[in-house]
PDB file of C-alpha atoms in Angstrom:
ATOM      1  CA  MET X   1      -7.474  20.029  10.947  1.00 89.00           C
ATOM      2  CA  LYS X   2      -6.580  23.528   9.052  1.00 94.00           C
ATOM      3  CA  PHE X   3      -8.369  23.908   5.612  1.00 95.00           C
ATOM      4  CA  PHE X   4      -7.717  23.863   2.081  1.00 96.00           C
ATOM      5  CA  ASP X   5      -7.710  28.095   1.800  1.00 95.00           C
ATOM      6  CA  ASP X   6      -5.305  27.826   5.019  1.00 95.00           C
ATOM      7  CA  ILE X   7      -2.825  25.404   4.049  1.00 96.00           C
ATOM      8  CA  ALA X   8       0.996  26.790   2.633  1.00 97.00           C
ATOM      9  CA  ILE X   9       3.181  24.332   0.724  1.00 98.00           C
ATOM     10  CA  GLY X  10       6.292  23.680   2.447  1.00 98.00           C
ATOM     11  CA  ASP X  11       3.535  22.996   5.936  1.00 97.00           C
ATOM     12  CA  VAL X  12       5.350  20.434   8.246  1.00 97.00           C
ATOM     13  CA  THR X  13       3.270  18.098   9.991  1.00 97.00           C
ATOM     14  CA  GLU X  14       4.868  15.725  13.042  1.00 97.00           C
ATOM     15  CA  PHE X  15       3.187  12.251  13.768  1.00 97.00           C
ATOM     16  CA  GLY X  16       5.392  10.509  15.959  1.00 98.00           C
ATOM     17  CA  SER X  17       6.739   7.285  16.266  1.00 98.00           C
ATOM     18  CA  HIS X  18       5.953   3.509  16.515  1.00 98.00           C
ATOM     19  CA  THR X  19       8.043   0.536  17.427  1.00 98.00           C
ATOM     20  CA  PHE X  20       7.667  -2.570  15.494  1.00 98.00           C
ATOM     21  CA  THR X  21       7.191  -5.786  17.561  1.00 98.00           C
ATOM     22  CA  ALA X  22       8.708  -9.387  15.992  1.00 98.00           C
ATOM     23  CA  GLU X  23       4.559 -10.203  17.654  1.00 97.00           C
ATOM     24  CA  ALA X  24       3.150  -7.487  15.979  1.00 98.00           C
ATOM     25  CA  ILE X  25       4.851  -7.902  12.907  1.00 98.00           C
ATOM     26  CA  LYS X  26       4.249 -11.872  12.487  1.00 98.00           C
ATOM     27  CA  ARG X  27       0.296 -10.851  13.414  1.00 97.00           C
ATOM     28  CA  PHE X  28      -0.386  -8.447  10.438  1.00 98.00           C
ATOM     29  CA  ALA X  29       2.092 -10.616   8.130  1.00 97.00           C
ATOM     30  CA  ARG X  30      -0.058 -14.014   8.692  1.00 97.00           C
ATOM     31  CA  THR X  31      -3.363 -12.010   7.619  1.00 96.00           C
ATOM     32  CA  TYR X  32      -2.409  -9.664   4.683  1.00 97.00           C
ATOM     33  CA  ASP X  33       1.487 -10.370   3.725  1.00 95.00           C
ATOM     34  CA  PRO X  34       1.985 -14.272   4.146  1.00 94.00           C
ATOM     35  CA  GLN X  35       6.184 -13.680   3.136  1.00 91.00           C
ATOM     36  CA  PRO X  36       8.813 -16.177   4.475  1.00 90.00           C
ATOM     37  CA  PHE X  37      10.076 -12.966   5.434  1.00 91.00           C
ATOM     38  CA  HIS X  38       7.606 -11.549   7.018  1.00 95.00           C
ATOM     39  CA  ILE X  39       6.110 -14.585   9.329  1.00 96.00           C
ATOM     40  CA  ASP X  40       8.807 -17.200  10.639  1.00 95.00           C
ATOM     41  CA  GLU X  41      12.292 -15.488  11.681  1.00 95.00           C
ATOM     42  CA  ALA X  42      13.723 -18.604  10.204  1.00 95.00           C
ATOM     43  CA  ALA X  43      13.003 -18.664   7.091  1.00 93.00           C
ATOM     44  CA  ALA X  44      13.599 -14.805   7.277  1.00 93.00           C
ATOM     45  CA  ALA X  45      17.122 -15.666   8.230  1.00 94.00           C
ATOM     46  CA  ALA X  46      17.811 -16.914   5.019  1.00 91.00           C
ATOM     47  CA  SER X  47      15.706 -14.415   3.174  1.00 86.00           C
ATOM     48  CA  LEU X  48      17.666 -11.778   1.516  1.00 81.00           C
ATOM     49  CA  PHE X  49      16.999  -9.319   4.768  1.00 87.00           C
ATOM     50  CA  GLY X  50      18.135 -11.887   6.699  1.00 93.00           C
ATOM     51  CA  ALA X  51      15.701 -11.125   9.211  1.00 96.00           C
ATOM     52  CA  LEU X  52      12.166 -10.982  10.209  1.00 97.00           C
ATOM     53  CA  THR X  53      11.081  -7.907   8.857  1.00 96.00           C
ATOM     54  CA  ALA X  54       7.628  -6.031   8.586  1.00 97.00           C
ATOM     55  CA  SER X  55       5.387  -5.737   5.345  1.00 96.00           C
ATOM     56  CA  GLY X  56       5.240  -2.610   3.786  1.00 96.00           C
ATOM     57  CA  TRP X  57       1.601  -2.474   4.540  1.00 97.00           C
ATOM     58  CA  HIS X  58       2.007  -2.639   7.595  1.00 98.00           C
ATOM     59  CA  THR X  59       4.169   0.229   8.438  1.00 98.00           C
ATOM     60  CA  MET X  60       1.755   2.286   6.257  1.00 98.00           C
ATOM     61  CA  ALA X  61      -1.348   0.790   8.288  1.00 98.00           C
ATOM     62  CA  VAL X  62       0.756   1.959  10.880  1.00 98.00           C
ATOM     63  CA  MET X  63       1.526   5.701   9.488  1.00 98.00           C
ATOM     64  CA  MET X  64      -2.734   5.592   9.263  1.00 96.00           C
ATOM     65  CA  LYS X  65      -2.543   5.111  13.116  1.00 96.00           C
ATOM     66  CA  LEU X  66      -0.991   7.641  13.845  1.00 97.00           C
ATOM     67  CA  ILE X  67      -2.332   9.836  11.116  1.00 95.00           C
ATOM     68  CA  ALA X  68      -5.834   8.929  13.288  1.00 92.00           C
ATOM     69  CA  ALA X  69      -4.463  10.110  16.636  1.00 93.00           C
ATOM     70  CA  ALA X  70      -3.473  13.411  15.249  1.00 92.00           C
ATOM     71  CA  GLY X  71      -6.856  14.653  13.902  1.00 89.00           C
ATOM     72  CA  GLY X  72      -5.767  14.160  10.572  1.00 92.00           C
ATOM     73  CA  PRO X  73      -3.735  13.682   8.231  1.00 94.00           C
ATOM     74  CA  LEU X  74      -3.262  17.520   7.428  1.00 95.00           C
ATOM     75  CA  PRO X  75      -1.196  20.353   9.427  1.00 93.00           C
ATOM     76  CA  ALA X  76      -3.768  20.812  12.739  1.00 91.00           C
ATOM     77  CA  GLY X  77      -5.728  24.143  12.856  1.00 83.00           C
ATOM     78  CA  ALA X  78      -5.779  27.110  15.618  1.00 74.00           C
ATOM     79  CA  ALA X  79      -9.421  26.977  15.874  1.00 62.00           C
ATOM     80  CA  ASP X  80      -9.512  22.793  15.748  1.00 65.00           C
ATOM     81  CA  GLY X  81     -13.064  21.500  18.005  1.00 66.00           C
ATOM     82  CA  ALA X  82     -14.223  24.595  17.380  1.00 69.00           C
ATOM     83  CA  ASP X  83     -14.171  24.659  13.081  1.00 77.00           C
ATOM     84  CA  CYS X  84     -12.261  21.843  11.842  1.00 86.00           C
ATOM     85  CA  ALA X  85     -11.752  21.247   8.004  1.00 90.00           C
ATOM     86  CA  ARG X  86     -13.625  18.344   7.141  1.00 89.00           C
ATOM     87  CA  LEU X  87     -11.759  15.736   4.785  1.00 91.00           C
ATOM     88  CA  GLY X  88     -13.190  13.861   1.870  1.00 90.00           C
ATOM     89  CA  PRO X  89     -12.768  10.516   0.413  1.00 89.00           C
ATOM     90  CA  SER X  90      -8.539  10.372  -0.557  1.00 91.00           C
ATOM     91  CA  PRO X  91      -8.117  10.003  -4.117  1.00 92.00           C
ATOM     92  CA  GLY X  92      -4.663   7.157  -3.532  1.00 96.00           C
ATOM     93  CA  PHE X  93      -1.300   7.744  -3.846  1.00 97.00           C
ATOM     94  CA  ASP X  94       1.325   8.204  -5.466  1.00 98.00           C
ATOM     95  CA  ASP X  95       5.424   6.880  -6.253  1.00 98.00           C
ATOM     96  CA  LEU X  96       5.519   4.917  -2.644  1.00 98.00           C
ATOM     97  CA  ARG X  97       8.953   3.643  -1.629  1.00 97.00           C
ATOM     98  CA  TRP X  98      10.022   1.241   0.155  1.00 96.00           C
ATOM     99  CA  LEU X  99      13.626   2.113   0.934  1.00 96.00           C
ATOM    100  CA  ARG X 100      14.764  -0.016   3.746  1.00 95.00           C
ATOM    101  CA  PRO X 101      13.422  -2.748   5.352  1.00 94.00           C
ATOM    102  CA  VAL X 102      11.937  -2.077   8.712  1.00 97.00           C
ATOM    103  CA  PHE X 103      13.298  -4.657  10.679  1.00 97.00           C
ATOM    104  CA  ALA X 104      11.736  -6.476  14.592  1.00 97.00           C
ATOM    105  CA  GLY X 105      11.915  -3.723  17.760  1.00 97.00           C
ATOM    106  CA  GLY X 106      12.652  -0.962  14.356  1.00 98.00           C
ATOM    107  CA  THR X 107      11.186   2.312  15.449  1.00 98.00           C
ATOM    108  CA  LEU X 108       9.729   4.735  12.418  1.00 98.00           C
ATOM    109  CA  THR X 109       8.704   8.789  13.379  1.00 98.00           C
ATOM    110  CA  TYR X 110       6.610   9.877  10.574  1.00 98.00           C
ATOM    111  CA  ARG X 111       5.804  12.963   9.081  1.00 98.00           C
ATOM    112  CA  ALA X 112       4.218  15.065   6.180  1.00 98.00           C
ATOM    113  CA  THR X 113       5.626  18.128   4.313  1.00 98.00           C
ATOM    114  CA  VAL X 114       2.607  19.573   2.056  1.00 98.00           C
ATOM    115  CA  THR X 115       3.766  19.544  -1.445  1.00 98.00           C
ATOM    116  CA  GLY X 116       1.043  20.861  -3.433  1.00 98.00           C
ATOM    117  CA  LYS X 117      -3.126  21.983  -3.362  1.00 97.00           C
ATOM    118  CA  ARG X 118      -5.486  22.697  -6.179  1.00 97.00           C
ATOM    119  CA  GLU X 119      -9.053  22.750  -6.084  1.00 97.00           C
ATOM    120  CA  SER X 120     -10.968  19.760  -7.438  1.00 94.00           C
ATOM    121  CA  ARG X 121     -12.642  20.214 -10.620  1.00 92.00           C
ATOM    122  CA  SER X 122     -15.464  17.427 -10.171  1.00 91.00           C
ATOM    123  CA  ARG X 123     -16.407  18.530  -5.914  1.00 92.00           C
ATOM    124  CA  PRO X 124     -17.127  22.446  -5.666  1.00 94.00           C
ATOM    125  CA  GLY X 125     -16.268  23.355  -2.088  1.00 95.00           C
ATOM    126  CA  TRP X 126     -13.558  21.166  -1.840  1.00 96.00           C
ATOM    127  CA  GLY X 127      -9.336  21.234  -2.616  1.00 97.00           C
ATOM    128  CA  VAL X 128      -6.924  18.597  -3.122  1.00 97.00           C
ATOM    129  CA  VAL X 129      -3.658  18.409  -1.293  1.00 98.00           C
ATOM    130  CA  SER X 130      -0.683  16.486  -2.257  1.00 98.00           C
ATOM    131  CA  SER X 131       1.342  15.832   0.943  1.00 98.00           C
ATOM    132  CA  ARG X 132       4.815  13.848   1.036  1.00 98.00           C
ATOM    133  CA  PHE X 133       4.805  11.402   4.184  1.00 98.00           C
ATOM    134  CA  GLU X 134       7.719  10.171   4.937  1.00 98.00           C
ATOM    135  CA  ALA X 135       8.856   7.512   7.840  1.00 98.00           C
ATOM    136  CA  HIS X 136      12.545   7.811   9.386  1.00 98.00           C
ATOM    137  CA  GLU X 137      14.474   5.539  11.327  1.00 98.00           C
ATOM    138  CA  ALA X 138      15.954   5.973  14.342  1.00 96.00           C
ATOM    139  CA  THR X 139      19.247   6.403  12.845  1.00 96.00           C
ATOM    140  CA  GLY X 140      17.989   9.075  10.800  1.00 97.00           C
ATOM    141  CA  GLU X 141      18.229   6.995   7.773  1.00 97.00           C
ATOM    142  CA  LYS X 142      14.419   7.519   4.945  1.00 98.00           C
ATOM    143  CA  ALA X 143      12.480   3.721   4.980  1.00 98.00           C
ATOM    144  CA  MET X 144       9.579   4.993   3.132  1.00 98.00           C
ATOM    145  CA  ASP X 145       8.795   7.776   1.068  1.00 98.00           C
ATOM    146  CA  VAL X 146       5.342   8.402  -0.678  1.00 98.00           C
ATOM    147  CA  ILE X 147       3.246  11.096  -1.794  1.00 98.00           C
ATOM    148  CA  VAL X 148      -0.181  10.888  -0.498  1.00 98.00           C
ATOM    149  CA  HIS X 149      -3.583  13.040  -2.108  1.00 97.00           C
ATOM    150  CA  ASP X 150      -6.128  14.518  -0.104  1.00 96.00           C
ATOM    151  CA  LEU X 151      -9.458  16.774  -0.349  1.00 95.00           C
ATOM    152  CA  VAL X 152     -10.172  18.572   2.079  1.00 95.00           C
ATOM    153  CA  GLU X 153     -12.938  21.664   2.738  1.00 95.00           C
ATOM    154  CA  LEU X 154     -11.957  25.555   0.764  1.00 95.00           C
ATOM    155  CA  GLN X 155     -12.856  27.491   3.513  1.00 90.00           C
ATOM    156  CA  SER X 156     -15.366  27.171   6.865  1.00 81.00           C
ATOM    157  CA  LYS X 157     -18.493  27.777   6.324  1.00 78.00           C
ATOM    158  CA  VAL X 158     -18.627  29.624  10.571  1.00 72.00           C
ATOM    159  CA  VAL X 159     -19.053  33.638   9.757  1.00 61.00           C
TER     160      VAL X 159
ATOM    161  CA  MET I   1       7.851 -21.653  -8.593  1.00 83.00           C
ATOM    162  CA  ARG I   2       6.965 -19.002 -11.290  1.00 90.00           C
ATOM    163  CA  HIS I   3      10.209 -17.628 -12.435  1.00 94.00           C
ATOM    164  CA  PHE I   4      10.374 -14.203 -14.317  1.00 96.00           C
ATOM    165  CA  GLU I   5      10.867 -15.964 -17.336  1.00 95.00           C
ATOM    166  CA  ASP I   6       7.027 -17.444 -16.675  1.00 94.00           C
ATOM    167  CA  PHE I   7       5.219 -14.370 -17.055  1.00 96.00           C
ATOM    168  CA  ALA I   8       4.886 -12.238 -20.302  1.00 97.00           C
ATOM    169  CA  VAL I   9       3.564  -9.116 -21.796  1.00 98.00           C
ATOM    170  CA  GLY I  10      -0.681  -8.595 -21.346  1.00 97.00           C
ATOM    171  CA  GLN I  11      -0.730 -12.105 -19.004  1.00 97.00           C
ATOM    172  CA  ARG I  12      -2.966 -12.116 -16.936  1.00 97.00           C
ATOM    173  CA  LEU I  13      -3.722 -13.350 -13.316  1.00 96.00           C
ATOM    174  CA  ALA I  14      -6.226 -14.318 -11.406  1.00 97.00           C
ATOM    175  CA  LEU I  15      -5.965 -12.669  -7.541  1.00 97.00           C
ATOM    176  CA  ALA I  16      -7.555 -14.795  -5.062  1.00 97.00           C
ATOM    177  CA  PRO I  17     -11.316 -14.046  -4.298  1.00 98.00           C
ATOM    178  CA  PHE I  18     -11.958 -12.380  -0.399  1.00 98.00           C
ATOM    179  CA  HIS I  19     -15.640 -12.242   1.082  1.00 97.00           C
ATOM    180  CA  VAL I  20     -14.850  -8.561   3.177  1.00 96.00           C
ATOM    181  CA  THR I  21     -16.815  -8.928   7.031  1.00 94.00           C
ATOM    182  CA  ALA I  22     -17.720  -5.980   9.375  1.00 92.00           C
ATOM    183  CA  LYS I  23     -16.075  -7.816  12.070  1.00 92.00           C
ATOM    184  CA  GLU I  24     -12.595  -7.982   9.895  1.00 93.00           C
ATOM    185  CA  ILE I  25     -13.193  -4.410   9.200  1.00 92.00           C
ATOM    186  CA  THR I  26     -13.708  -3.828  12.885  1.00 90.00           C
ATOM    187  CA  ALA I  27     -10.566  -5.107  13.922  1.00 93.00           C
ATOM    188  CA  PHE I  28      -8.151  -3.582  11.186  1.00 94.00           C
ATOM    189  CA  ALA I  29      -9.683   0.408  11.988  1.00 92.00           C
ATOM    190  CA  ALA I  30      -9.885  -1.125  15.963  1.00 91.00           C
ATOM    191  CA  GLU I  31      -6.061  -1.835  15.674  1.00 94.00           C
ATOM    192  CA  PHE I  32      -4.635   1.212  12.949  1.00 95.00           C
ATOM    193  CA  GLY I  33      -7.527   3.424  12.806  1.00 89.00           C
ATOM    194  CA  SER I  34      -9.690   5.127  10.036  1.00 83.00           C
ATOM    195  CA  LEU I  35      -9.958   8.419   8.589  1.00 79.00           C
ATOM    196  CA  PRO I  36     -13.690  10.347   8.936  1.00 69.00           C
ATOM    197  CA  GLY I  37     -13.284  10.837   5.131  1.00 61.00           C
ATOM    198  CA  GLU I  38     -12.543   7.871   4.080  1.00 58.00           C
ATOM    199  CA  PHE I  39     -15.798   7.383   3.137  1.00 51.00           C
ATOM    200  CA  ASP I  40     -19.139   9.392   2.599  1.00 48.00           C
ATOM    201  CA  PRO I  41     -21.552   8.674   4.789  1.00 45.00           C
ATOM    202  CA  ALA I  42     -24.613  10.243   2.611  1.00 46.00           C
ATOM    203  CA  ALA I  43     -23.430   7.820  -0.474  1.00 50.00           C
ATOM    204  CA  ASP I  44     -22.518   4.566   1.937  1.00 51.00           C
ATOM    205  CA  GLY I  45     -25.578   3.954   4.534  1.00 55.00           C
ATOM    206  CA  ALA I  46     -24.417   2.481   7.015  1.00 57.00           C
ATOM    207  CA  LEU I  47     -22.257  -0.865   5.630  1.00 69.00           C
ATOM    208  CA  PRO I  48     -18.981   0.008   7.377  1.00 81.00           C
ATOM    209  CA  ALA I  49     -16.379   0.756   4.673  1.00 88.00           C
ATOM    210  CA  ALA I  50     -12.469  -0.452   5.026  1.00 92.00           C
ATOM    211  CA  SER I  51     -10.434   2.331   5.009  1.00 92.00           C
ATOM    212  CA  GLY I  52      -8.183   2.852   2.050  1.00 94.00           C
ATOM    213  CA  TRP I  53      -4.999   1.306   3.766  1.00 96.00           C
ATOM    214  CA  HIS I  54      -7.170  -1.371   4.710  1.00 96.00           C
ATOM    215  CA  GLY I  55      -8.015  -2.217   1.317  1.00 97.00           C
ATOM    216  CA  CYS I  56      -4.381  -2.132   0.318  1.00 97.00           C
ATOM    217  CA  ALA I  57      -3.905  -4.564   2.619  1.00 98.00           C
ATOM    218  CA  ILE I  58      -6.789  -7.012   1.705  1.00 98.00           C
ATOM    219  CA  PHE I  59      -5.417  -6.697  -2.315  1.00 98.00           C
ATOM    220  CA  MET I  60      -1.700  -7.958  -0.892  1.00 97.00           C
ATOM    221  CA  ALA I  61      -3.300 -10.953   0.776  1.00 97.00           C
ATOM    222  CA  MET I  62      -5.703 -11.422  -2.000  1.00 97.00           C
ATOM    223  CA  MET I  63      -2.196 -11.714  -4.337  1.00 96.00           C
ATOM    224  CA  CYS I  64      -0.745 -13.612  -2.351  1.00 94.00           C
ATOM    225  CA  ARG I  65      -3.090 -16.409  -1.597  1.00 93.00           C
ATOM    226  CA  ALA I  66      -3.288 -16.089  -5.892  1.00 94.00           C
ATOM    227  CA  TRP I  67       0.314 -16.677  -7.100  1.00 88.00           C
ATOM    228  CA  LEU I  68       3.063 -13.802  -5.519  1.00 87.00           C
ATOM    229  CA  CYS I  69       3.837 -16.557  -2.904  1.00 80.00           C
ATOM    230  CA  GLU I  70       3.817 -19.270  -5.194  1.00 81.00           C
ATOM    231  CA  ALA I  71       6.049 -17.111  -7.580  1.00 81.00           C
ATOM    232  CA  GLU I  72      10.423 -16.467  -6.642  1.00 86.00           C
ATOM    233  CA  PHE I  73       9.152 -12.856  -5.714  1.00 87.00           C
ATOM    234  CA  LEU I  74      12.399 -10.741  -4.308  1.00 85.00           C
ATOM    235  CA  GLY I  75      10.095  -8.182  -3.002  1.00 83.00           C
ATOM    236  CA  SER I  76       8.995  -4.827  -4.579  1.00 87.00           C
ATOM    237  CA  PRO I  77      10.854  -1.144  -4.590  1.00 88.00           C
ATOM    238  CA  GLY I  78       7.032   0.622  -3.881  1.00 94.00           C
ATOM    239  CA  VAL I  79       3.927   1.314  -5.603  1.00 97.00           C
ATOM    240  CA  ASP I  80       3.737   3.774  -8.888  1.00 97.00           C
ATOM    241  CA  LYS I  81       0.384   5.373  -8.232  1.00 97.00           C
ATOM    242  CA  VAL I  82      -2.878   3.750  -6.652  1.00 97.00           C
ATOM    243  CA  ARG I  83      -6.430   4.940  -6.943  1.00 97.00           C
ATOM    244  CA  TRP I  84      -9.132   4.093  -4.116  1.00 95.00           C
ATOM    245  CA  GLN I  85     -12.168   4.491  -6.705  1.00 95.00           C
ATOM    246  CA  ARG I  86     -14.941   2.924  -4.911  1.00 93.00           C
ATOM    247  CA  PRO I  87     -15.799   1.881  -0.981  1.00 91.00           C
ATOM    248  CA  ILE I  88     -15.403  -1.489   0.303  1.00 93.00           C
ATOM    249  CA  GLN I  89     -17.536  -2.363   2.084  1.00 91.00           C
ATOM    250  CA  ALA I  90     -18.628  -5.111   4.909  1.00 92.00           C
ATOM    251  CA  GLY I  91     -20.047  -7.812   2.331  1.00 94.00           C
ATOM    252  CA  ASP I  92     -18.132  -7.519  -0.186  1.00 96.00           C
ATOM    253  CA  ARG I  93     -16.705  -9.997  -2.400  1.00 97.00           C
ATOM    254  CA  LEU I  94     -13.649  -8.761  -4.283  1.00 98.00           C
ATOM    255  CA  GLY I  95     -12.095 -10.821  -6.927  1.00 98.00           C
ATOM    256  CA  GLY I  96      -9.856  -9.098  -9.889  1.00 98.00           C
ATOM    257  CA  PHE I  97      -6.134  -9.545 -11.414  1.00 97.00           C
ATOM    258  CA  SER I  98      -2.854  -8.737 -11.745  1.00 97.00           C
ATOM    259  CA  GLU I  99      -1.936  -8.002 -15.596  1.00 98.00           C
ATOM    260  CA  VAL I 100       1.601  -7.483 -16.823  1.00 98.00           C
ATOM    261  CA  ILE I 101       2.070  -4.002 -18.362  1.00 98.00           C
ATOM    262  CA  ALA I 102       6.143  -4.591 -18.907  1.00 98.00           C
ATOM    263  CA  LEU I 103       8.963  -6.513 -17.837  1.00 96.00           C
ATOM    264  CA  ARG I 104      13.168  -6.791 -18.294  1.00 96.00           C
ATOM    265  CA  PRO I 105      15.825  -8.265 -16.952  1.00 95.00           C
ATOM    266  CA  SER I 106      17.555  -6.028 -14.384  1.00 93.00           C
ATOM    267  CA  LYS I 107      20.677  -5.105 -16.044  1.00 92.00           C
ATOM    268  CA  SER I 108      22.510  -4.117 -11.956  1.00 92.00           C
ATOM    269  CA  ARG I 109      21.972  -7.840 -10.988  1.00 91.00           C
ATOM    270  CA  PRO I 110      21.650 -10.189 -13.143  1.00 92.00           C
ATOM    271  CA  GLU I 111      19.770 -12.862 -10.801  1.00 92.00           C
ATOM    272  CA  LEU I 112      16.797 -11.012 -10.938  1.00 93.00           C
ATOM    273  CA  GLY I 113      14.177  -9.323 -13.171  1.00 96.00           C
ATOM    274  CA  ILE I 114      12.003  -6.098 -13.224  1.00 96.00           C
ATOM    275  CA  ILE I 115       7.903  -6.701 -14.004  1.00 97.00           C
ATOM    276  CA  SER I 116       5.799  -4.046 -13.806  1.00 97.00           C
ATOM    277  CA  PHE I 117       1.918  -4.401 -12.858  1.00 97.00           C
ATOM    278  CA  ARG I 118      -0.952  -3.391 -12.940  1.00 98.00           C
ATOM    279  CA  HIS I 119      -3.143  -4.733 -10.478  1.00 98.00           C
ATOM    280  CA  SER I 120      -6.905  -4.306 -10.917  1.00 98.00           C
ATOM    281  CA  VAL I 121      -9.486  -5.435  -7.100  1.00 98.00           C
ATOM    282  CA  THR I 122     -12.905  -5.414  -8.753  1.00 98.00           C
ATOM    283  CA  ASN I 123     -16.219  -6.248  -6.481  1.00 96.00           C
ATOM    284  CA  ALA I 124     -19.377  -8.578  -7.289  1.00 95.00           C
ATOM    285  CA  ALA I 125     -20.600  -6.037  -9.531  1.00 95.00           C
ATOM    286  CA  GLY I 126     -17.666  -5.877 -11.622  1.00 95.00           C
ATOM    287  CA  ASP I 127     -16.406  -2.166 -10.873  1.00 96.00           C
ATOM    288  CA  ILE I 128     -12.771  -1.469  -9.996  1.00 97.00           C
ATOM    289  CA  VAL I 129     -12.515  -0.548  -6.185  1.00 97.00           C
ATOM    290  CA  LEU I 130      -8.754  -0.121  -6.129  1.00 97.00           C
ATOM    291  CA  SER I 131      -5.729   0.196  -8.447  1.00 98.00           C
ATOM    292  CA  LEU I 132      -2.339  -0.550  -8.471  1.00 98.00           C
ATOM    293  CA  ASP I 133       0.154   0.237 -10.410  1.00 98.00           C
ATOM    294  CA  ASN I 134       3.623  -1.956  -8.970  1.00 95.00           C
ATOM    295  CA  PRO I 135       6.769  -3.134 -10.373  1.00 95.00           C
ATOM    296  CA  ALA I 136       8.125  -5.954  -8.499  1.00 94.00           C
ATOM    297  CA  MET I 137      11.184  -8.191  -8.928  1.00 93.00           C
ATOM    298  CA  VAL I 138      11.118 -11.821  -9.587  1.00 94.00           C
ATOM    299  CA  ALA I 139      14.033 -14.056  -9.659  1.00 93.00           C
ATOM    300  CA  ARG I 140      15.329 -15.368 -13.339  1.00 95.00           C
ATOM    301  CA  ARG I 141      15.440 -18.886 -13.861  1.00 92.00           C
ATOM    302  CA  PRO I 142      18.884 -20.001 -13.124  1.00 84.00           C
ATOM    303  CA  MET I 143      21.358 -20.398 -15.644  1.00 70.00           C
ATOM    304  CA  THR I 144      23.767 -22.778 -16.896  1.00 61.00           C
ATOM    305  CA  ALA I 145      26.246 -23.110 -19.238  1.00 55.00           C
ATOM    306  CA  ASN I 146      23.498 -24.909 -21.992  1.00 57.00           C
ATOM    307  CA  GLY I 147      21.209 -22.182 -21.540  1.00 55.00           C
ATOM    308  CA  PRO I 148      18.330 -21.920 -18.250  1.00 53.00           C
ATOM    309  CA  ALA I 149      18.431 -24.778 -15.687  1.00 54.00           C
ATOM    310  CA  ALA I 150      15.617 -26.232 -15.207  1.00 50.00           C
ATOM    311  CA  GLY I 151      13.624 -25.669 -12.180  1.00 46.00           C
ATOM    312  CA  ALA I 152      12.944 -27.398  -9.293  1.00 42.00           C
ATOM    313  CA  ASP I 153       9.673 -28.502 -10.320  1.00 44.00           C
ATOM    314  CA  ASP I 154      10.778 -29.452 -13.879  1.00 42.00           C
ATOM    315  CA  ARG I 155      13.318 -31.591 -11.859  1.00 39.00           C
ATOM    316  CA  ALA I 156      10.427 -33.176  -9.780  1.00 39.00           C
ATOM    317  CA  ALA I 157       8.149 -33.764 -12.268  1.00 40.00           C
ATOM    318  CA  ALA I 158      11.436 -35.758 -14.333  1.00 39.00           C
ATOM    319  CA  SER I 159      12.293 -37.880 -11.477  1.00 34.00           C
TER     320      SER I 159
END
């Protein structure tokens, strides 16, 4: 990942795609979000959604999986591996919107665009980068939108 | 079932207790990954900590088990603000509450109302580890010419 000083507003990172199977939707929801429209096809058919849908939190957990696979939530740096910016604990996120239900078999493609950056007041040497993460369906329609704040080192210590 | 009319500003609904185990943290991280900066190893010692998104999923489970799955809950457009305030660690016994901050009938959909919640997840020491501000859609009690109809529970109690 790039250091804070090397990240520009407007930088885009692509995180790839994930398909939500009915089995995975039900398994996640049985543990964390056991609402009828997430755990049972028949109950889901009778619900407002009309079919089984993934828990919104499942779509966010998958986002983390893709972020982890990409090496982090912020733009990749040219020197990654040799001199990679460290990530600190994220303060949180704002304005999460689940815009469309994600049905079984649906595929989401995730990407992030840097929208803001500021130096941390409480942690000298660190900065907060805010990014708009979006997930789009295969049809191109947006299913999820959120602004996540990440804490990252300001600059390389390698001289 | 709890309807929109059964909520009031200032009301606090307890979240179900949740005992976080190392096994659960490991299982979630094995499926969805984790980010290196999500907890500070120097501050947290050797205890495994849940990722921020795992914390959100745990919160959802606590809310479902406590009250959400017993309410006429019609979904949520999203979450306005989430702050990961302290790490959630293996061994933590979590509790907390959902507080009603505001409520209003929907103008465009007379069958439901919008309730704004501030959810607080706390550890055994009483510290808030996770806070979420979240609007939710809850069904209104069906109306008759004479006012609100009796709910299913009321009818059952009367028969």
